[in-house]
mmCIF file of C-alpha atoms in Angstrom:
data_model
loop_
_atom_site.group_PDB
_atom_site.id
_atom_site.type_symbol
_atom_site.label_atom_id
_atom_site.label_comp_id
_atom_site.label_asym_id
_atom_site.label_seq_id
_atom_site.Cartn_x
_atom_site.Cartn_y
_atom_site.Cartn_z
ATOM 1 C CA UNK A 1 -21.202 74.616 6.538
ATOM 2 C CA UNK A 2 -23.491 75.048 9.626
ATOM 3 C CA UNK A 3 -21.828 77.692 12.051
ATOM 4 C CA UNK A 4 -23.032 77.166 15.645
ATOM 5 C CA UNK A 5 -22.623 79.640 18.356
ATOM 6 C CA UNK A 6 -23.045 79.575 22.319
ATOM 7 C CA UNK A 7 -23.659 81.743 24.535
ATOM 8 C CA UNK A 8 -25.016 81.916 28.685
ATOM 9 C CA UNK A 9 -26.979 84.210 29.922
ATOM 10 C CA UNK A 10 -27.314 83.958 33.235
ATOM 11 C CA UNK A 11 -30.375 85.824 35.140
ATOM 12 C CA UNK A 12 -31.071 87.215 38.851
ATOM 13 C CA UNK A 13 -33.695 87.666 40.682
ATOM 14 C CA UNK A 14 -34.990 90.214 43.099
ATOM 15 C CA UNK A 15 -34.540 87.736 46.225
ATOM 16 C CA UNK A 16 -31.008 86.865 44.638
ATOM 17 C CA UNK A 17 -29.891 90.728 44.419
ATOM 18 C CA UNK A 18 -31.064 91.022 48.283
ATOM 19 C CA UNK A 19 -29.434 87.861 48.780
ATOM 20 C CA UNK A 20 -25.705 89.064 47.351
ATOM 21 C CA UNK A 21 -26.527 92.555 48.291
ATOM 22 C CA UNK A 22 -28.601 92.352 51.691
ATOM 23 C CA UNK A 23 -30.698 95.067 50.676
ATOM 24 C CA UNK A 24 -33.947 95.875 49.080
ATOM 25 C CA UNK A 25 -34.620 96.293 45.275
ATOM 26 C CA UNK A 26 -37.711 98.085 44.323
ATOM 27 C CA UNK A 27 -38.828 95.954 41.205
ATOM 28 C CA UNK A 28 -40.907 99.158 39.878
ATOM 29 C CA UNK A 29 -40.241 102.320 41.132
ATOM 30 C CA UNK A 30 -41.777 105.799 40.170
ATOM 31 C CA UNK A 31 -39.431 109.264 40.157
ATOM 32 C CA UNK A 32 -41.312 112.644 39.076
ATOM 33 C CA UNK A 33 -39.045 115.502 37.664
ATOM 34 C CA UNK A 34 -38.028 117.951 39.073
ATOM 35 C CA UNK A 35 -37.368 115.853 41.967
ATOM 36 C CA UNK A 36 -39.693 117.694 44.247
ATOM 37 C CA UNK A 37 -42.872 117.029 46.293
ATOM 38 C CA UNK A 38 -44.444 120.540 45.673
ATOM 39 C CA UNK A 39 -45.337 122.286 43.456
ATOM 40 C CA UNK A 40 -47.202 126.103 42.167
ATOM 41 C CA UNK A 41 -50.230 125.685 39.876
ATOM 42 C CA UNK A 42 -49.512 126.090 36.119
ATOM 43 C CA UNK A 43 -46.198 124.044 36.528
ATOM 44 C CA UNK A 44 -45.478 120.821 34.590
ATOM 45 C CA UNK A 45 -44.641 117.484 36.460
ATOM 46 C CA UNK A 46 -43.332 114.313 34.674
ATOM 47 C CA UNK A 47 -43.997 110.863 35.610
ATOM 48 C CA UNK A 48 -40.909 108.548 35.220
ATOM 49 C CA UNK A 49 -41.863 104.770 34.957
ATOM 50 C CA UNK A 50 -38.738 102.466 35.986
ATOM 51 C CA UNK A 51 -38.674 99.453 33.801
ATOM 52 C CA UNK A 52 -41.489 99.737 31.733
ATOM 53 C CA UNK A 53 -42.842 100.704 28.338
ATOM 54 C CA UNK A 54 -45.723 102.328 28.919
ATOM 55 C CA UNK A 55 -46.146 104.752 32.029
ATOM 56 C CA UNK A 56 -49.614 104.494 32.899
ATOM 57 C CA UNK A 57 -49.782 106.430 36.288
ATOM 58 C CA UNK A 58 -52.984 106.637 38.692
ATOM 59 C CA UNK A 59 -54.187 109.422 40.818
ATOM 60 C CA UNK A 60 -55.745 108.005 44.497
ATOM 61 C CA UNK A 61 -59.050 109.766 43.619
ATOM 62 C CA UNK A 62 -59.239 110.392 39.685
ATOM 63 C CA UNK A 63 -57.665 107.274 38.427
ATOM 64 C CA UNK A 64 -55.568 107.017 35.094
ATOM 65 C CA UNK A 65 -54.228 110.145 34.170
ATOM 66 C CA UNK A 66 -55.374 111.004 30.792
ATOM 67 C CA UNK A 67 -52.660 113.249 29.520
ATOM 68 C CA UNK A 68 -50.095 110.653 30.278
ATOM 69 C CA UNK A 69 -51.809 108.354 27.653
ATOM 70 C CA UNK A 70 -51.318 110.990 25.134
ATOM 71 C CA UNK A 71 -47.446 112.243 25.638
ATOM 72 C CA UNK A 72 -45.952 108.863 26.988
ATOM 73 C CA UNK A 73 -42.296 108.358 25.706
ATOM 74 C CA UNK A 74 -39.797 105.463 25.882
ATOM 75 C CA UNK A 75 -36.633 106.433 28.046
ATOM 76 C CA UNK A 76 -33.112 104.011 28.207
ATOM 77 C CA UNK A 77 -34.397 102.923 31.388
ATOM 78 C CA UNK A 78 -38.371 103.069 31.149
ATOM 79 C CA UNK A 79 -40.963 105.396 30.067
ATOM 80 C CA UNK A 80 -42.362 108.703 30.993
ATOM 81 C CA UNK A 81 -45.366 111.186 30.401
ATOM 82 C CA UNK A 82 -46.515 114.478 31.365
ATOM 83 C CA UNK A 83 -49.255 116.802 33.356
ATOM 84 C CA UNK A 84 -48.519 120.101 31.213
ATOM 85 C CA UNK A 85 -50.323 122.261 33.083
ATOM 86 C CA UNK A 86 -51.193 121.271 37.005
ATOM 87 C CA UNK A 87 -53.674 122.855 39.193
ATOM 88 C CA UNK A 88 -55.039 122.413 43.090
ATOM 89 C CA UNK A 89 -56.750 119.326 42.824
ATOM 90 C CA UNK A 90 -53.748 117.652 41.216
ATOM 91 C CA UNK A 91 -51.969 117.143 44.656
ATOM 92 C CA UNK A 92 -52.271 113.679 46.217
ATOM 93 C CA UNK A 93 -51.280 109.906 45.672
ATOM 94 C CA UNK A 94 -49.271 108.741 42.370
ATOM 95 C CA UNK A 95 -48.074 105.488 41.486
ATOM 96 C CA UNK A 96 -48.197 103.330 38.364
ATOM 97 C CA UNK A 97 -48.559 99.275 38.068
ATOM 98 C CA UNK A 98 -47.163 97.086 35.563
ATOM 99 C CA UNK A 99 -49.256 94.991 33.072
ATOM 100 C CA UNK A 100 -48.772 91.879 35.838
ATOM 101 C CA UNK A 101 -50.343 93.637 38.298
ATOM 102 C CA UNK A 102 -47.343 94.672 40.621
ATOM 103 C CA UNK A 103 -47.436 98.354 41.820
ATOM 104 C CA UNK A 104 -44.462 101.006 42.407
ATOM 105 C CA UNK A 105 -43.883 102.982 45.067
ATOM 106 C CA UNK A 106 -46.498 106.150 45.566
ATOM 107 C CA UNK A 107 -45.751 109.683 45.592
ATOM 108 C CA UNK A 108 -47.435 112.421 47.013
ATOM 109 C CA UNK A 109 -47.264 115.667 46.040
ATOM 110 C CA UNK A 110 -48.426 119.007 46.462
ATOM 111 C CA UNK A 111 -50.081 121.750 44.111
ATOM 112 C CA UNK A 112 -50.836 124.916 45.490
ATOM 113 C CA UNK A 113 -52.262 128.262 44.365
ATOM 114 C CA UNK A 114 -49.957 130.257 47.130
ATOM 115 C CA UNK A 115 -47.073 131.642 46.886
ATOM 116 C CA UNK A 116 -44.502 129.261 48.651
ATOM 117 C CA UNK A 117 -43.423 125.922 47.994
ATOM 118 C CA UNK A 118 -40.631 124.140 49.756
ATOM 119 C CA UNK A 119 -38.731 122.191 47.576
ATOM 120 C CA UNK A 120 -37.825 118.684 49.081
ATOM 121 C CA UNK A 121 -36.756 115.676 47.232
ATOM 122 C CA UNK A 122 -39.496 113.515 46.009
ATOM 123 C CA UNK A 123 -37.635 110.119 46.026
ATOM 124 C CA UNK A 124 -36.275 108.893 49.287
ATOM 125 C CA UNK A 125 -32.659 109.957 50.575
ATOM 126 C CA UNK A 126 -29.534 108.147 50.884
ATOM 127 C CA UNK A 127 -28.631 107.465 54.470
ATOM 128 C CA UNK A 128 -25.378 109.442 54.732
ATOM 129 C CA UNK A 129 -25.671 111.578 52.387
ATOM 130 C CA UNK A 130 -26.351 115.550 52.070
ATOM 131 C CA UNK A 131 -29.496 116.972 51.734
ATOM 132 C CA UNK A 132 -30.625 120.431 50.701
ATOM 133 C CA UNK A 133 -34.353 121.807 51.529
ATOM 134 C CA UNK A 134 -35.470 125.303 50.035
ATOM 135 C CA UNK A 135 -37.851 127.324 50.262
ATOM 136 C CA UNK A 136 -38.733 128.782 47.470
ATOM 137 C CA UNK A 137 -41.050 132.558 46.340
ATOM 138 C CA UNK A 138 -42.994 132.248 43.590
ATOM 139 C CA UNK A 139 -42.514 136.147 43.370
ATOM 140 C CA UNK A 140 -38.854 136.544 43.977
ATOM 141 C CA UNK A 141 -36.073 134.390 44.034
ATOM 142 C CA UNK A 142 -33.499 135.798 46.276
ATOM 143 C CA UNK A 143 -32.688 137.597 48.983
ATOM 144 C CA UNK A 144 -35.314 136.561 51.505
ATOM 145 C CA UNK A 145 -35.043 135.098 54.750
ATOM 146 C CA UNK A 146 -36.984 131.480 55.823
ATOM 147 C CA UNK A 147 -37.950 129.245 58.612
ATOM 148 C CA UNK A 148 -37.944 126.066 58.559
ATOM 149 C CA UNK A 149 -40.029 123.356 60.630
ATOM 150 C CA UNK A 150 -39.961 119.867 61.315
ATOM 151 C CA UNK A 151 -43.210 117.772 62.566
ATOM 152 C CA UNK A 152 -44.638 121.483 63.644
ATOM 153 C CA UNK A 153 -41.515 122.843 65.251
ATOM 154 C CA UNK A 154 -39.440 125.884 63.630
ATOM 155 C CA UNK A 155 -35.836 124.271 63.718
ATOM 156 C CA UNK A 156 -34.210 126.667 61.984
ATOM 157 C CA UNK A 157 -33.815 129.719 59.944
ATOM 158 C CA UNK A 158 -32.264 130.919 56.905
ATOM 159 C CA UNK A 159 -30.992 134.097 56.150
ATOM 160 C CA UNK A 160 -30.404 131.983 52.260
ATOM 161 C CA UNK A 161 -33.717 130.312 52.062
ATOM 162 C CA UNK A 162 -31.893 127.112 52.196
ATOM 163 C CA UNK A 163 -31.197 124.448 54.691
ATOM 164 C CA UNK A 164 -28.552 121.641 54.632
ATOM 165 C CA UNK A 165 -29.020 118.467 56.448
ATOM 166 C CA UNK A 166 -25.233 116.527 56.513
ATOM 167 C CA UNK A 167 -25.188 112.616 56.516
ATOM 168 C CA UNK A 168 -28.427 112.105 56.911
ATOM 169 C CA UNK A 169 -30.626 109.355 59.096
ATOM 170 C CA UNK A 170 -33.509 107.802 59.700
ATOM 171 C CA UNK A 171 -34.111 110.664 62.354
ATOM 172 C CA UNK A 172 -34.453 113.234 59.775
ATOM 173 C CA UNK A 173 -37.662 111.617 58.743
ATOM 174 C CA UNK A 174 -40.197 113.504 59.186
ATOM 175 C CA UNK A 175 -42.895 116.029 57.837
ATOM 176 C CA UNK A 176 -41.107 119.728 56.787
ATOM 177 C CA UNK A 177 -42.848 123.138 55.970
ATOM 178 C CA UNK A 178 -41.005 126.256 55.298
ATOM 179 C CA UNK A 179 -42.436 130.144 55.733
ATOM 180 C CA UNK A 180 -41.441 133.131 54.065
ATOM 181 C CA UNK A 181 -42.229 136.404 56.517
ATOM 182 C CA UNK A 182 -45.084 138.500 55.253
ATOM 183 C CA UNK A 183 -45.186 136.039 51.688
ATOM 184 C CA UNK A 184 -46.427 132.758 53.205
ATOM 185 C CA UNK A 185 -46.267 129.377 54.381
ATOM 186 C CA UNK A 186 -45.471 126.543 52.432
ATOM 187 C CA UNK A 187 -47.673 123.368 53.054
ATOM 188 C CA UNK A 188 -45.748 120.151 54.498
ATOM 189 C CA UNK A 189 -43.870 117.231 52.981
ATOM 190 C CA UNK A 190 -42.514 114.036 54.094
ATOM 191 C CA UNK A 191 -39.120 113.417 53.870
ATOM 192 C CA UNK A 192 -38.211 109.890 53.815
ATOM 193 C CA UNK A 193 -34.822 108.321 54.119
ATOM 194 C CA UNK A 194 -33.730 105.244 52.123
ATOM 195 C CA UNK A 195 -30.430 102.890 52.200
ATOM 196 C CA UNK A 196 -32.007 101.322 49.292
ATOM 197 C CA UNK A 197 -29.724 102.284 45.707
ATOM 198 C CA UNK A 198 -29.837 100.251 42.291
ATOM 199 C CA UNK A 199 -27.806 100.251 39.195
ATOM 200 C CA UNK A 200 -29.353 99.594 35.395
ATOM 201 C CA UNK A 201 -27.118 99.512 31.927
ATOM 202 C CA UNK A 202 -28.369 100.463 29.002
ATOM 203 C CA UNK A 203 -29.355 98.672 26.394
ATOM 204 C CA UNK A 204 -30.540 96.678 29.366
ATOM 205 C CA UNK A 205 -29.455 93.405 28.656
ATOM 206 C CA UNK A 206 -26.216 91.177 30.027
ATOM 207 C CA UNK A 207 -24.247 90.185 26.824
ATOM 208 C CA UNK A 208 -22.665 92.469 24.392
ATOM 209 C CA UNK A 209 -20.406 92.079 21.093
ATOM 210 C CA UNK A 210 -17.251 93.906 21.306
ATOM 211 C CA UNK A 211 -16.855 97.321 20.453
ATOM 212 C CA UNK A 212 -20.367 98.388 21.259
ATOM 213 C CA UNK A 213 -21.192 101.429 23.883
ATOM 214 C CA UNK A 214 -22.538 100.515 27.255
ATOM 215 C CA UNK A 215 -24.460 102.921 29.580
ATOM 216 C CA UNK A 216 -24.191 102.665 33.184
ATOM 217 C CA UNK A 217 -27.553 104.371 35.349
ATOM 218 C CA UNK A 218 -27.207 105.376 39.198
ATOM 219 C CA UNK A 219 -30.546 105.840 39.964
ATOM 220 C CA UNK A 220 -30.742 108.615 42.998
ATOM 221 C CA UNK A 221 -26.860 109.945 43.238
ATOM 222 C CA UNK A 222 -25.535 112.868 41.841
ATOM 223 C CA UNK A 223 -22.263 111.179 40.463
ATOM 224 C CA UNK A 224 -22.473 107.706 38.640
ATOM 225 C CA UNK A 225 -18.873 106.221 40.117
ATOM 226 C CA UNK A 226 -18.946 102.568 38.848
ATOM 227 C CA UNK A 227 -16.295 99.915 40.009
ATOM 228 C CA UNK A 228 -15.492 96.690 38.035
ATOM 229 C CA UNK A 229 -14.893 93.860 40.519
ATOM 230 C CA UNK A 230 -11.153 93.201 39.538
ATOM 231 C CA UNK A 231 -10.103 96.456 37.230
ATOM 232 C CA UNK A 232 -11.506 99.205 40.047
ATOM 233 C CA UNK A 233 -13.448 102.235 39.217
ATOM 234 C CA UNK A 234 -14.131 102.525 35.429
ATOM 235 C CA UNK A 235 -12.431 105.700 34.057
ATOM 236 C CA UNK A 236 -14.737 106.592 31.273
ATOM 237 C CA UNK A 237 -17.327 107.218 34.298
ATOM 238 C CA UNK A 238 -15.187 110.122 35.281
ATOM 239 C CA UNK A 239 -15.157 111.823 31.553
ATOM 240 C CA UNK A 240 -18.714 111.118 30.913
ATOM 241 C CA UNK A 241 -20.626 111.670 33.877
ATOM 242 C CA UNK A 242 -24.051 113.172 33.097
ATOM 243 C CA UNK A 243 -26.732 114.238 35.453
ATOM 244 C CA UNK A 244 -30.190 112.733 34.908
ATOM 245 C CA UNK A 245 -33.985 113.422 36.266
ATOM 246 C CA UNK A 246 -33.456 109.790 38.179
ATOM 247 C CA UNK A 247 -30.045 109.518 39.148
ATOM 248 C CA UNK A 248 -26.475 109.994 36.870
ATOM 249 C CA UNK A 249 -25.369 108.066 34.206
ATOM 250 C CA UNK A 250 -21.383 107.474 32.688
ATOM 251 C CA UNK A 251 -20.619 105.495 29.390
ATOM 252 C CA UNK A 252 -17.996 103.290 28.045
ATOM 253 C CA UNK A 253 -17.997 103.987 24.216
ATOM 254 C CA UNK A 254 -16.406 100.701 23.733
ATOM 255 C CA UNK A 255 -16.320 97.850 25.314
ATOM 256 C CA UNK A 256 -13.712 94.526 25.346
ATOM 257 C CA UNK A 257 -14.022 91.112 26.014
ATOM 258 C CA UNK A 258 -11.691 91.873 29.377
ATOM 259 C CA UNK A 259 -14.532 94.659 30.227
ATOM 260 C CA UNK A 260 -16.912 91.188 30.707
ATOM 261 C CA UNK A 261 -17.483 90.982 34.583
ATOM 262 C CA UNK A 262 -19.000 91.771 37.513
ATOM 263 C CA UNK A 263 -20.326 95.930 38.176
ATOM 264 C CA UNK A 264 -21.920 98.140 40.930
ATOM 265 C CA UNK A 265 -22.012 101.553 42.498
ATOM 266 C CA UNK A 266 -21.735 102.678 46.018
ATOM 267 C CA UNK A 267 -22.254 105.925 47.157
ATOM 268 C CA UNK A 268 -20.778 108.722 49.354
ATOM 269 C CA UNK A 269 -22.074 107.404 52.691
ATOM 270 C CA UNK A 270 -20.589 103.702 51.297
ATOM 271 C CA UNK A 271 -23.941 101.982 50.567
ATOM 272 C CA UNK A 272 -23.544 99.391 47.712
ATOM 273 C CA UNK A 273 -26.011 98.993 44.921
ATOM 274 C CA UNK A 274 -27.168 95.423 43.309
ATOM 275 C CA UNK A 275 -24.291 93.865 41.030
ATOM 276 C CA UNK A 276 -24.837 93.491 37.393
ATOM 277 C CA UNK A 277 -22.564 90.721 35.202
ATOM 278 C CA UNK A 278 -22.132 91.538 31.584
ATOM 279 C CA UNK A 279 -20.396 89.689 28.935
ATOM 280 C CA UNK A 280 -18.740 90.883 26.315
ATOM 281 C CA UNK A 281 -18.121 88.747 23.278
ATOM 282 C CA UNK A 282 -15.754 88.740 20.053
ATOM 283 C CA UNK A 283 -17.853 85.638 18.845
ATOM 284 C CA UNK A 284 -20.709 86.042 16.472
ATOM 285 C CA UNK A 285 -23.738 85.507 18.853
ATOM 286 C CA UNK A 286 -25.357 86.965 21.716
ATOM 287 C CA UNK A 287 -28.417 86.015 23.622
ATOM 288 C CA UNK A 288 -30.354 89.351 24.025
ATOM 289 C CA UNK A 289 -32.049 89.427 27.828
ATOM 290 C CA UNK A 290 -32.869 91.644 30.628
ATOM 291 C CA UNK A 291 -30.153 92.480 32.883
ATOM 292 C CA UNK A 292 -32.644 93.785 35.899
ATOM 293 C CA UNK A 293 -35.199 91.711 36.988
ATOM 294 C CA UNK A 294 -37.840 90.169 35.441
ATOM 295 C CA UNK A 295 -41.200 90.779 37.229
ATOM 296 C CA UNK A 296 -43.188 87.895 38.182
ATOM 297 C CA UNK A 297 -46.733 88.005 35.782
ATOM 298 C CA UNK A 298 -44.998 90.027 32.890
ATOM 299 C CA UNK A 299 -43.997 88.771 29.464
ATOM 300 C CA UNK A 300 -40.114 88.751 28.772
ATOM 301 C CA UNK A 301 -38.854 87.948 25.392
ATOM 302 C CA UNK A 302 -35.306 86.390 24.892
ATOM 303 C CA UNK A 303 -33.633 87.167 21.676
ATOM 304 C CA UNK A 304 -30.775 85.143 19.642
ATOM 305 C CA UNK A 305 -28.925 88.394 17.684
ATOM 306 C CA UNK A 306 -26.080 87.727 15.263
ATOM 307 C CA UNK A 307 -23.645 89.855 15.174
ATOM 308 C CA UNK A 308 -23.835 89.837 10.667
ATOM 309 C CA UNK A 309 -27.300 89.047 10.057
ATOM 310 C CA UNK A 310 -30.253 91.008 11.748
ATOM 311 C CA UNK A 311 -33.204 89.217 10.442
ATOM 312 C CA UNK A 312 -34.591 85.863 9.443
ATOM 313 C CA UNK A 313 -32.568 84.113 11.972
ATOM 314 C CA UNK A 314 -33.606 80.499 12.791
ATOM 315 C CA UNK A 315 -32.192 79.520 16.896
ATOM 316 C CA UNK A 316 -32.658 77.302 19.453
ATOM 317 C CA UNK A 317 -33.199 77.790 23.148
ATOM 318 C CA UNK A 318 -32.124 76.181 25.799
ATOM 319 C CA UNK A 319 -32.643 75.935 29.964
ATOM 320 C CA UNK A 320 -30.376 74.034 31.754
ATOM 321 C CA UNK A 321 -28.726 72.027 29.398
ATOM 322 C CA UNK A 322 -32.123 71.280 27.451
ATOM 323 C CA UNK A 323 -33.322 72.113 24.190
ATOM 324 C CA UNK A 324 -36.757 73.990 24.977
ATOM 325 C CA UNK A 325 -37.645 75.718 22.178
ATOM 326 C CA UNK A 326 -37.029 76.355 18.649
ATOM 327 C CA UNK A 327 -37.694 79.210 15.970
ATOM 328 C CA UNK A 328 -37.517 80.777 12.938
ATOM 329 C CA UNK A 329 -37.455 84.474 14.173
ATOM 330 C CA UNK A 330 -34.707 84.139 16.583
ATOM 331 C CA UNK A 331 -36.633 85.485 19.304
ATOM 332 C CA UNK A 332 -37.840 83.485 22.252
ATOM 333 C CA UNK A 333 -41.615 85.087 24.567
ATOM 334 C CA UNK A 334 -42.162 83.668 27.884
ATOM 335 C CA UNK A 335 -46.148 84.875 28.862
ATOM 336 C CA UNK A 336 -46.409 85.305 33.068
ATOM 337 C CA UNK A 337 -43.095 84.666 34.377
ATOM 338 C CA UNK A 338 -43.754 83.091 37.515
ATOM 339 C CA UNK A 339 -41.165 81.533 40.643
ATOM 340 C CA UNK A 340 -41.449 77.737 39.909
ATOM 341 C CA UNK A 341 -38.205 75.620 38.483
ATOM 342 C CA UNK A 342 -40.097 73.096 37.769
ATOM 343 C CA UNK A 343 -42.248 75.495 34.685
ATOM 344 C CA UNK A 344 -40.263 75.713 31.502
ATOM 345 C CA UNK A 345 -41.164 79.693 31.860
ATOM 346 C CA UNK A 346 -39.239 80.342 34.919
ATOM 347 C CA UNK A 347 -36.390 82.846 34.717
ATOM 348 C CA UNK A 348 -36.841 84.937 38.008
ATOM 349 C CA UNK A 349 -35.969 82.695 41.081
ATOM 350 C CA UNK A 350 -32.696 80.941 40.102
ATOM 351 C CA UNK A 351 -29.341 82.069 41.213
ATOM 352 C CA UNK A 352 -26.409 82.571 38.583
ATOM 353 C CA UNK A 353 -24.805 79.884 39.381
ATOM 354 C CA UNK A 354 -27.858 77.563 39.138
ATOM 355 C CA UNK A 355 -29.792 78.247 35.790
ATOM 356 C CA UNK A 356 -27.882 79.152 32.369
ATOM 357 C CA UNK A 357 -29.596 79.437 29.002
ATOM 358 C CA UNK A 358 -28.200 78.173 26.035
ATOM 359 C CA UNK A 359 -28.802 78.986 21.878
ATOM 360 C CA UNK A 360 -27.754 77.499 18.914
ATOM 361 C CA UNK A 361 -27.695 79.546 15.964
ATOM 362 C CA UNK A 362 -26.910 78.413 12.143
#
């Protein structure tokens, strides 16, 4: 007897998250770890690639880094790679672009042969939130006194080599150097002030069978609170709360069809990230796609996964009501994603409520 299973996926794209949200969402976005603009020759720095497989990162003036090709690894939410060793004429410009051509955000840091560094946050800060500058000595690593300067002008200084800035604003922005009496002088770094936050869940797709483990990622907070639009805050977050080099994660080890709905973060100053909408099935069939979104010029593959068999698994696709495609592997590959409704291909500019996506699997 032929079984047939449906399922909806429904798909969002950047425009509709700033739509719902009224914020920006970086489609790419680049995080280095330790989250710090500076660093002293010899240490290691690692590239963190949001949203892609392979983290291919440029330098302004040598290009593509040729270690990263060598020690690139897949991460729940991307990939990563890493400069072992770096040295003086590593400082500068960093950014990676994705195989469509869009580019993340840069990053500039610095590598210096002296002996102090002030250690600032390389990704931008939440408005509201607490920040915490220090100046560090590559020789010792306490008990020293610091002052600290914004845009050229000492502002303060430290008896703890450590400076707070509480619920922070766009007027903090600004260039910041730090100096150690009779050690040094740190050189300067921007710090830049964001109200810009975004959630991913890992495995990153939108439907799930019951009883599997879902991962929740708050990229740039320390604590991953996540709130379910009718049940509240989601308790598991509060047991399994992990830091991260990008942000905080929580899990729910198992989920139920009632966990199906919509989920975001906001943090300690109250800005909201994007939404995501999962499902959560006891049926047999899920339609495996990407719960952030898809960026225009990639190639995004769709996959029909049955819940018994995990291979040799003949589905059909639909858009909108209308059978589009059929095949024997149960996977679906759109090449280019672009904007237009009118192209069979499109899955980035339609709301939720406008586009669904059907399969039929026997």
């Amino acid at each position: 007897m032929e079984i047939r299973a449906l399922c909806i996926i429904l798909l969002m794209t950047i425009m509709t998250l700033m739509g719902v949200q009224g914020q920006k969402v970086d489609a790419v976005s680049l995080h280095i770890y330790p989250n710090r603009l500076q660093f002293f020759e010899y240490d290691a720095v690692t590239f963190h690639c949001e949203g892609v497989d392979y983290c291919e990162v440029m330098h302004k003036f040598k290009g593509k880094i040729k270690s990263c090709n060598k020690m690139n690894e897949r991460t729940p939410t991307g990939s990563s790679c890493m400069i072992k060793t770096t040295y003086t004429d590593d400082s500068g410009e960093y950014w990676y672009e994705t195989e469509g051509g869009t580019r993340s955000n840069s990053i500039n840091i610095s590598v210096t042969d002296g002996s102090v560094i002030l250690e600032s946050p390389a990704v931008p800060v939440l408005m509201e939130e607490t920040v915490t500058l220090s100046c560090r000595n590559k020789i010792a690593s306490f008990n020293f006194k610091a002052d600290f300067y914004k845009d050229g002008r000492h502002i303060i200084g430290s008896s703890t080599g450590n400076m707070t800035i509480q619920r922070v604003s766009k007027s903090d922005e600004g260039l910041y150097k730090c100096r150690i009496s009779g050690v040094g002088e740190s050189p300067e770094s921007w710090l830049k002030v964001t109200d810009a936050v975004f959630l991913h869940i890992v495995p990153n797709r939108l439907q799930f069978f019951k009883y599997e483990t879902v991962t929740f990622h708050c990229e740039g907070v320390v604590y991953c609170e996540v709130v379910h639009k009718f049940k509240g805050k989601i308790k598991p977050c509060n047991i399994t709360n992990e830091r991260t080099p990008t942000g905080s994660s929580c899990k729910i080890k198992t989920v139920y069809t009632d966990n199906s709905g919509e989920y975001w973060y906001e943090t300690g100053g109250g800005t909201r990230s994007n939404s995501i909408n999962m499902s959560v099935t006891d049926g047999s069939v899920i339609l495996e796609s990407p719960a952030v979104p898809v960026l225009m010029q990639e190639t995004v593959t769709l996959s029909c996964r049955n819940k018994i068999a995990s291979f040799n698994l003949a589905a059909d696709f639909y858009k909108n009501g209308r059978l589009i495609h059929r095949t024997s592997t149960g996977s679906m590959t759109i090449q280019e994603v672009s904007k237009f409704p009118s192209q069979m291909k499109d899955f980035t500019s339609v709301t939720s409520q406008e586009m669904d996506y059907h399969q039929r699997a026997g």
